[in-house]
Amino acid sequence: MAAADVTAGQEAAPALRLTDVDVRFGPIHALQRVSLDVPRGRVTTLIGLNGAGKSTILKAITGLVRVQSGRIETGAGEDLLRWPAHGRGARFGLAYVPEGRGLFARMTTRDNLRFGSAAAARRQGERSAAPTLPEVLEIFPRIRDRLDSVAGNLSGGEQQMVSIARALLAGGDILLLDEPSIGLAPVVIEDIVSRLLGYVARRGLTILLVEQKTDLALKIADYVHILDSGVLRLSGTPDEVAGNRDITDMYFGRQT
């Protein structure tokens, strides 16, 4: 599938649509006219090497970086760029899990999770009903016994569970995950992902996932976008992407 034809095969209506998005950091052209759809109720992954622009896309959506030109809209045509960063989560149902988890390390797990519940209370309009704390603990039972532990003392896997649980408690429709597998053993991330995907399927949530572990990304995604130096090189289903020899040679190693 050609990079210019980024929406082909995506029968689901978009939750988000990026059109010709440009982001610069001084002389660095971090995103170059990137256009892509994030289908509602599906898992979309962004793949690429370090510095490809994957995390910049999430930060552009949330307002953490300035977009020089282009548009970021909801499926209904609402313009995210007209809203400040602090208002986008509530307005557009965004829940962001940053790289590095973003927990308050000196606070307890329970208090970290309360920030998610507080965000849900501030949301405008009727969006996906936020889960309760007991519901989230059913998804990630390992943190049930860690509620009164200081977050900085948890294992890496437990911290990632808390970070995702906090985002779920915020009640967003669109979950933005930045490198959730970093620093985690494969068995740990597989457990986290399987539990999360089960919940997402039940709730019909949308996921936009940045991931460097290409095998994981291709395994769980409905749609894949591959970026290189700020340019969108290829988009399609996992089978379509894996079947492109030029791309697989570049990102996954030459196959014999």
GROMACS .gro file of N, CA and C in nm, residues 86-214:
model
  387
   86HIS      N    1  -0.405   2.177   2.778
   86HIS     CA    2  -0.472   2.138   2.902
   86HIS      C    3  -0.621   2.113   2.883
   87GLY      N    4  -0.677   2.156   2.770
   87GLY     CA    5  -0.819   2.135   2.747
   87GLY      C    6  -0.852   2.021   2.654
   88ARG      N    7  -0.752   1.962   2.589
   88ARG     CA    8  -0.781   1.863   2.485
   88ARG      C    9  -0.827   1.729   2.542
   89GLY      N   10  -0.768   1.687   2.653
   89GLY     CA   11  -0.807   1.558   2.708
   89GLY      C   12  -0.955   1.552   2.739
   90ALA      N   13  -1.003   1.652   2.810
   90ALA     CA   14  -1.144   1.655   2.848
   90ALA      C   15  -1.234   1.677   2.728
   91ARG      N   16  -1.193   1.768   2.639
   91ARG     CA   17  -1.277   1.803   2.525
   91ARG      C   18  -1.292   1.689   2.425
   92PHE      N   19  -1.181   1.617   2.400
   92PHE     CA   20  -1.180   1.520   2.292
   92PHE      C   21  -1.164   1.376   2.338
   93GLY      N   22  -1.167   1.353   2.467
   93GLY     CA   23  -1.163   1.217   2.518
   93GLY      C   24  -1.029   1.149   2.501
   94LEU      N   25  -0.921   1.226   2.515
   94LEU     CA   26  -0.786   1.171   2.503
   94LEU      C   27  -0.733   1.128   2.638
   95ALA      N   28  -0.667   1.012   2.642
   95ALA     CA   29  -0.598   0.965   2.762
   95ALA      C   30  -0.458   0.923   2.720
   96TYR      N   31  -0.356   0.989   2.777
   96TYR     CA   32  -0.219   0.977   2.729
   96TYR      C   33  -0.133   0.906   2.832
   97VAL      N   34  -0.062   0.801   2.788
   97VAL     CA   35   0.036   0.732   2.872
   97VAL      C   36   0.173   0.761   2.812
   98PRO      N   37   0.251   0.850   2.873
   98PRO     CA   38   0.377   0.891   2.811
   98PRO      C   39   0.486   0.786   2.825
   99GLU      N   40   0.587   0.797   2.742
   99GLU     CA   41   0.706   0.714   2.756
   99GLU      C   42   0.767   0.741   2.894
  100GLY      N   43   0.807   0.638   2.964
  100GLY     CA   44   0.861   0.656   3.098
  100GLY      C   45   0.754   0.655   3.206
  101ARG      N   46   0.627   0.638   3.165
  101ARG     CA   47   0.512   0.615   3.254
  101ARG      C   48   0.457   0.740   3.319
  102GLY      N   49   0.540   0.839   3.354
  102GLY     CA   50   0.489   0.966   3.403
  102GLY      C   51   0.419   0.960   3.538
  103LEU      N   52   0.458   0.867   3.622
  103LEU     CA   53   0.397   0.857   3.756
  103LEU      C   54   0.460   0.958   3.851
  104PHE      N   55   0.387   0.989   3.957
  104PHE     CA   56   0.441   1.068   4.068
  104PHE      C   57   0.510   0.970   4.162
  105ALA      N   58   0.642   0.961   4.149
  105ALA     CA   59   0.718   0.851   4.210
  105ALA      C   60   0.709   0.851   4.362
  106ARG      N   61   0.692   0.967   4.426
  106ARG     CA   62   0.690   0.974   4.573
  106ARG      C   63   0.550   0.962   4.631
  107MET      N   64   0.452   0.952   4.544
  107MET     CA   65   0.315   0.935   4.590
  107MET      C   66   0.277   0.788   4.585
  108THR      N   67   0.173   0.752   4.657
  108THR     CA   68   0.129   0.613   4.656
  108THR      C   69   0.060   0.579   4.524
  109THR      N   70   0.049   0.452   4.500
  109THR     CA   71  -0.025   0.406   4.384
  109THR      C   72  -0.168   0.459   4.385
  110ARG      N   73  -0.230   0.452   4.501
  110ARG     CA   74  -0.370   0.497   4.514
  110ARG      C   75  -0.383   0.644   4.475
  111ASP      N   76  -0.290   0.726   4.523
  111ASP     CA   77  -0.297   0.869   4.492
  111ASP      C   78  -0.270   0.896   4.344
  112ASN      N   79  -0.181   0.820   4.284
  112ASN     CA   80  -0.159   0.833   4.140
  112ASN      C   81  -0.288   0.802   4.064
  113LEU      N   82  -0.357   0.697   4.104
  113LEU     CA   83  -0.481   0.660   4.036
  113LEU      C   84  -0.591   0.763   4.056
  114ARG      N   85  -0.587   0.832   4.168
  114ARG     CA   86  -0.688   0.935   4.194
  114ARG      C   87  -0.680   1.048   4.092
  115PHE      N   88  -0.561   1.072   4.036
  115PHE     CA   89  -0.550   1.176   3.934
  115PHE      C   90  -0.633   1.138   3.811
  116GLY      N   91  -0.637   1.009   3.778
  116GLY     CA   92  -0.720   0.966   3.667
  116GLY      C   93  -0.867   0.986   3.694
  117SER      N   94  -0.910   0.951   3.814
  117SER     CA   95  -1.051   0.969   3.851
  117SER      C   96  -1.089   1.116   3.853
  118ALA      N   97  -0.996   1.201   3.898
  118ALA     CA   98  -1.024   1.345   3.900
  118ALA      C   99  -1.038   1.400   3.758
  119ALA      N  100  -0.956   1.348   3.665
  119ALA     CA  101  -0.967   1.391   3.526
  119ALA      C  102  -1.101   1.351   3.467
  120ALA      N  103  -1.151   1.234   3.503
  120ALA     CA  104  -1.281   1.189   3.453
  120ALA      C  105  -1.392   1.283   3.499
  121ALA      N  106  -1.380   1.330   3.622
  121ALA     CA  107  -1.483   1.419   3.677
  121ALA      C  108  -1.486   1.553   3.603
  122ARG      N  109  -1.372   1.591   3.542
  122ARG     CA  110  -1.366   1.719   3.471
  122ARG      C  111  -1.406   1.709   3.324
  123ARG      N  112  -1.426   1.588   3.275
  123ARG     CA  113  -1.454   1.572   3.131
  123ARG      C  114  -1.586   1.639   3.094
  124GLN      N  115  -1.587   1.696   2.974
  124GLN     CA  116  -1.706   1.765   2.925
  124GLN      C  117  -1.787   1.671   2.837
  125GLY      N  118  -1.918   1.676   2.850
  125GLY     CA  119  -2.005   1.596   2.764
  125GLY      C  120  -2.011   1.452   2.807
  126GLU      N  121  -2.087   1.375   2.734
  126GLU     CA  122  -2.107   1.234   2.763
  126GLU      C  123  -2.017   1.150   2.672
  127ARG      N  124  -1.908   1.100   2.728
  127ARG     CA  125  -1.819   1.014   2.653
  127ARG      C  126  -1.823   0.875   2.715
  128SER      N  127  -1.728   0.792   2.680
  128SER     CA  128  -1.724   0.659   2.739
  128SER      C  129  -1.725   0.669   2.890
  129ALA      N  130  -1.810   0.593   2.956
  129ALA     CA  131  -1.815   0.597   3.101
  129ALA      C  132  -1.682   0.549   3.157
  130ALA      N  133  -1.626   0.626   3.249
  130ALA     CA  134  -1.498   0.589   3.309
  130ALA      C  135  -1.517   0.467   3.397
  131PRO      N  136  -1.422   0.374   3.395
  131PRO     CA  137  -1.432   0.259   3.485
  131PRO      C  138  -1.411   0.302   3.628
  132THR      N  139  -1.457   0.223   3.719
  132THR     CA  140  -1.432   0.247   3.861
  132THR      C  141  -1.299   0.185   3.899
  133LEU      N  142  -1.250   0.221   4.017
  133LEU     CA  143  -1.124   0.162   4.064
  133LEU      C  144  -1.133   0.010   4.073
  134PRO      N  145  -1.242  -0.047   4.129
  134PRO     CA  146  -1.250  -0.194   4.131
  134PRO      C  147  -1.245  -0.256   3.992
  135GLU      N  148  -1.305  -0.191   3.892
  135GLU     CA  149  -1.299  -0.244   3.756
  135GLU      C  150  -1.157  -0.245   3.703
  136VAL      N  151  -1.083  -0.138   3.728
  136VAL     CA  152  -0.945  -0.129   3.683
  136VAL      C  153  -0.859  -0.234   3.753
  137LEU      N  154  -0.886  -0.258   3.880
  137LEU     CA  155  -0.809  -0.358   3.955
  137LEU      C  156  -0.841  -0.499   3.906
  138GLU      N  157  -0.957  -0.518   3.844
  138GLU     CA  158  -0.986  -0.647   3.782
  138GLU      C  159  -0.900  -0.668   3.659
  139ILE      N  160  -0.872  -0.558   3.588
  139ILE     CA  161  -0.786  -0.568   3.470
  139ILE      C  162  -0.641  -0.594   3.511
  140PHE      N  163  -0.595  -0.523   3.613
  140PHE     CA  164  -0.457  -0.534   3.660
  140PHE      C  165  -0.455  -0.573   3.808
  141PRO      N  166  -0.487  -0.698   3.840
  141PRO     CA  167  -0.497  -0.737   3.982
  141PRO      C  168  -0.366  -0.728   4.059
  142ARG      N  169  -0.254  -0.726   3.988
  142ARG     CA  170  -0.124  -0.719   4.059
  142ARG      C  171  -0.108  -0.590   4.137
  143ILE      N  172  -0.177  -0.483   4.096
  143ILE     CA  173  -0.159  -0.357   4.167
  143ILE      C  174  -0.257  -0.342   4.284
  144ARG      N  175  -0.347  -0.438   4.300
  144ARG     CA  176  -0.441  -0.431   4.411
  144ARG      C  177  -0.369  -0.428   4.545
  145ASP      N  178  -0.264  -0.509   4.556
  145ASP     CA  179  -0.188  -0.514   4.681
  145ASP      C  180  -0.080  -0.407   4.689
  146ARG      N  181  -0.075  -0.319   4.589
  146ARG     CA  182   0.028  -0.214   4.585
  146ARG      C  183  -0.033  -0.075   4.601
  147LEU      N  184  -0.162  -0.069   4.635
  147LEU     CA  185  -0.230   0.060   4.638
  147LEU      C  186  -0.167   0.158   4.737
  148ASP      N  187  -0.118   0.107   4.849
  148ASP     CA  188  -0.059   0.195   4.949
  148ASP      C  189   0.093   0.198   4.944
  149SER      N  190   0.149   0.139   4.838
  149SER     CA  191   0.294   0.143   4.817
  149SER      C  192   0.332   0.269   4.741
  150VAL      N  193   0.450   0.320   4.767
  150VAL     CA  194   0.500   0.435   4.693
  150VAL      C  195   0.527   0.391   4.549
  151ALA      N  196   0.478   0.468   4.453
  151ALA     CA  197   0.484   0.427   4.313
  151ALA      C  198   0.627   0.404   4.266
  152GLY      N  199   0.720   0.483   4.318
  152GLY     CA  200   0.859   0.469   4.277
  152GLY      C  201   0.922   0.339   4.322
  153ASN      N  202   0.859   0.269   4.415
  153ASN     CA  203   0.913   0.142   4.463
  153ASN      C  204   0.855   0.020   4.389
  154LEU      N  205   0.763   0.043   4.298
  154LEU     CA  206   0.704  -0.068   4.224
  154LEU      C  207   0.800  -0.117   4.116
  155SER      N  208   0.779  -0.240   4.071
  155SER     CA  209   0.857  -0.291   3.959
  155SER      C  210   0.817  -0.215   3.832
  156GLY      N  211   0.900  -0.229   3.727
  156GLY     CA  212   0.868  -0.160   3.602
  156GLY      C  213   0.734  -0.202   3.546
  157GLY      N  214   0.704  -0.331   3.552
  157GLY     CA  215   0.575  -0.378   3.501
  157GLY      C  216   0.459  -0.323   3.581
  158GLU      N  217   0.475  -0.320   3.713
  158GLU     CA  218   0.368  -0.266   3.798
  158GLU      C  219   0.349  -0.117   3.772
  159GLN      N  220   0.458  -0.044   3.752
  159GLN     CA  221   0.446   0.099   3.722
  159GLN      C  222   0.371   0.121   3.591
  160GLN      N  223   0.400   0.037   3.491
  160GLN     CA  224   0.330   0.053   3.364
  160GLN      C  225   0.182   0.022   3.380
  161MET      N  226   0.149  -0.078   3.460
  161MET     CA  227   0.008  -0.108   3.487
  161MET      C  228  -0.061   0.010   3.554
  162VAL      N  229   0.006   0.073   3.649
  162VAL     CA  230  -0.052   0.189   3.718
  162VAL      C  231  -0.073   0.304   3.620
  163SER      N  232   0.026   0.327   3.534
  163SER     CA  233   0.015   0.435   3.437
  163SER      C  234  -0.102   0.414   3.342
  164ILE      N  235  -0.119   0.292   3.292
  164ILE     CA  236  -0.230   0.263   3.202
  164ILE      C  237  -0.363   0.268   3.279
  165ALA      N  238  -0.364   0.215   3.401
  165ALA     CA  239  -0.486   0.218   3.482
  165ALA      C  240  -0.531   0.361   3.509
  166ARG      N  241  -0.435   0.449   3.536
  166ARG     CA  242  -0.468   0.590   3.559
  166ARG      C  243  -0.532   0.651   3.435
  167ALA      N  244  -0.477   0.617   3.317
  167ALA     CA  245  -0.535   0.669   3.193
  167ALA      C  246  -0.676   0.615   3.171
  168LEU      N  247  -0.698   0.488   3.202
  168LEU     CA  248  -0.832   0.431   3.187
  168LEU      C  249  -0.931   0.497   3.281
  169LEU      N  250  -0.887   0.524   3.402
  169LEU     CA  251  -0.975   0.589   3.501
  169LEU      C  252  -1.015   0.729   3.456
  170ALA      N  253  -0.935   0.789   3.370
  170ALA     CA  254  -0.968   0.923   3.320
  170ALA      C  255  -1.087   0.919   3.224
  171GLY      N  256  -1.122   0.799   3.176
  171GLY     CA  257  -1.245   0.784   3.100
  171GLY      C  258  -1.241   0.831   2.957
  172GLY      N  259  -1.123   0.834   2.896
  172GLY     CA  260  -1.114   0.879   2.758
  172GLY      C  261  -1.162   0.774   2.659
  173ASP      N  262  -1.196   0.819   2.539
  173ASP     CA  263  -1.234   0.730   2.430
  173ASP      C  264  -1.112   0.684   2.352
  174ILE      N  265  -1.005   0.765   2.354
  174ILE     CA  266  -0.887   0.742   2.272
  174ILE      C  267  -0.766   0.731   2.364
  175LEU      N  268  -0.702   0.614   2.365
  175LEU     CA  269  -0.587   0.588   2.451
  175LEU      C  270  -0.460   0.600   2.367
  176LEU      N  271  -0.374   0.692   2.406
  176LEU     CA  272  -0.247   0.716   2.337
  176LEU      C  273  -0.135   0.658   2.421
  177LEU      N  274  -0.068   0.554   2.368
  177LEU     CA  275   0.034   0.482   2.443
  177LEU      C  276   0.170   0.502   2.377
  178ASP      N  277   0.266   0.554   2.455
  178ASP     CA  278   0.399   0.580   2.401
  178ASP      C  279   0.500   0.480   2.457
  179GLU      N  280   0.541   0.385   2.375
  179GLU     CA  281   0.644   0.285   2.409
  179GLU      C  282   0.614   0.213   2.542
  180PRO      N  283   0.499   0.150   2.556
  180PRO     CA  284   0.467   0.085   2.684
  180PRO      C  285   0.558  -0.033   2.717
  181SER      N  286   0.627  -0.088   2.618
  181SER     CA  287   0.709  -0.207   2.643
  181SER      C  288   0.851  -0.175   2.688
  182ILE      N  289   0.888  -0.047   2.690
  182ILE     CA  290   1.027  -0.011   2.723
  182ILE      C  291   1.066  -0.062   2.861
  183GLY      N  292   1.178  -0.132   2.867
  183GLY     CA  293   1.233  -0.178   2.993
  183GLY      C  294   1.163  -0.297   3.054
  184LEU      N  295   1.068  -0.357   2.983
  184LEU     CA  296   0.991  -0.467   3.040
  184LEU      C  297   1.027  -0.599   2.972
  185ALA      N  298   1.025  -0.705   3.050
  185ALA     CA  299   1.048  -0.838   2.995
  185ALA      C  300   0.931  -0.875   2.903
  186PRO      N  301   0.956  -0.952   2.798
  186PRO     CA  302   0.848  -0.989   2.705
  186PRO      C  303   0.727  -1.050   2.773
  187VAL      N  304   0.748  -1.136   2.872
  187VAL     CA  305   0.634  -1.201   2.938
  187VAL      C  306   0.549  -1.099   3.013
  188VAL      N  307   0.613  -0.994   3.066
  188VAL     CA  308   0.540  -0.890   3.139
  188VAL      C  309   0.457  -0.806   3.043
  189ILE      N  310   0.518  -0.761   2.934
  189ILE     CA  311   0.443  -0.676   2.842
  189ILE      C  312   0.332  -0.755   2.774
  190GLU      N  313   0.353  -0.883   2.748
  190GLU     CA  314   0.246  -0.964   2.688
  190GLU      C  315   0.127  -0.976   2.783
  191ASP      N  316   0.155  -0.987   2.912
  191ASP     CA  317   0.047  -0.994   3.010
  191ASP      C  318  -0.030  -0.862   3.014
  192ILE      N  319   0.044  -0.751   3.017
  192ILE     CA  320  -0.020  -0.619   3.022
  192ILE      C  321  -0.105  -0.597   2.897
  193VAL      N  322  -0.048  -0.626   2.782
  193VAL     CA  323  -0.118  -0.601   2.656
  193VAL      C  324  -0.242  -0.688   2.643
  194SER      N  325  -0.233  -0.815   2.679
  194SER     CA  326  -0.349  -0.903   2.666
  194SER      C  327  -0.463  -0.856   2.756
  195ARG      N  328  -0.431  -0.813   2.877
  195ARG     CA  329  -0.535  -0.764   2.968
  195ARG      C  330  -0.596  -0.634   2.916
  196LEU      N  331  -0.510  -0.546   2.865
  196LEU     CA  332  -0.558  -0.418   2.814
  196LEU      C  333  -0.646  -0.438   2.691
  197LEU      N  334  -0.604  -0.524   2.599
  197LEU     CA  335  -0.681  -0.543   2.477
  197LEU      C  336  -0.817  -0.605   2.504
  198GLY      N  337  -0.823  -0.692   2.605
  198GLY     CA  338  -0.953  -0.746   2.643
  198GLY      C  339  -1.048  -0.638   2.689
  199TYR      N  340  -0.998  -0.545   2.769
  199TYR     CA  341  -1.080  -0.433   2.816
  199TYR      C  342  -1.120  -0.342   2.700
  200VAL      N  343  -1.024  -0.311   2.615
  200VAL     CA  344  -1.050  -0.222   2.501
  200VAL      C  345  -1.159  -0.280   2.411
  201ALA      N  346  -1.153  -0.411   2.387
  201ALA     CA  347  -1.253  -0.475   2.302
  201ALA      C  348  -1.392  -0.464   2.364
  202ARG      N  349  -1.399  -0.482   2.496
  202ARG     CA  350  -1.530  -0.474   2.563
  202ARG      C  351  -1.586  -0.333   2.560
  203ARG      N  352  -1.499  -0.234   2.572
  203ARG     CA  353  -1.544  -0.095   2.579
  203ARG      C  354  -1.549  -0.024   2.444
  204GLY      N  355  -1.490  -0.085   2.342
  204GLY     CA  356  -1.488  -0.021   2.212
  204GLY      C  357  -1.399   0.102   2.206
  205LEU      N  358  -1.291   0.101   2.282
  205LEU     CA  359  -1.199   0.215   2.284
  205LEU      C  360  -1.107   0.213   2.161
  206THR      N  361  -1.048   0.328   2.136
  206THR     CA  362  -0.952   0.345   2.028
  206THR      C  363  -0.812   0.353   2.087
  207ILE      N  364  -0.715   0.284   2.027
  207ILE     CA  365  -0.577   0.291   2.073
  207ILE      C  366  -0.487   0.339   1.960
  208LEU      N  367  -0.403   0.437   1.991
  208LEU     CA  368  -0.293   0.476   1.903
  208LEU      C  369  -0.165   0.447   1.981
  209LEU      N  370  -0.088   0.351   1.931
  209LEU     CA  371   0.026   0.294   2.003
  209LEU      C  372   0.156   0.323   1.931
  210VAL      N  373   0.252   0.382   2.001
  210VAL     CA  374   0.389   0.395   1.952
  210VAL      C  375   0.468   0.278   2.007
  211GLU      N  376   0.534   0.203   1.919
  211GLU     CA  377   0.602   0.083   1.964
  211GLU      C  378   0.723   0.052   1.876
  212GLN      N  379   0.837   0.025   1.941
  212GLN     CA  380   0.957  -0.014   1.866
  212GLN      C  381   0.968  -0.165   1.849
  213LYS      N  382   0.899  -0.241   1.932
  213LYS     CA  383   0.900  -0.386   1.917
  213LYS      C  384   0.805  -0.421   1.803
  214THR      N  385   0.861  -0.434   1.684
  214THR     CA  386   0.777  -0.451   1.566
  214THR      C  387   0.696  -0.579   1.568
   0.00000   0.00000   0.00000
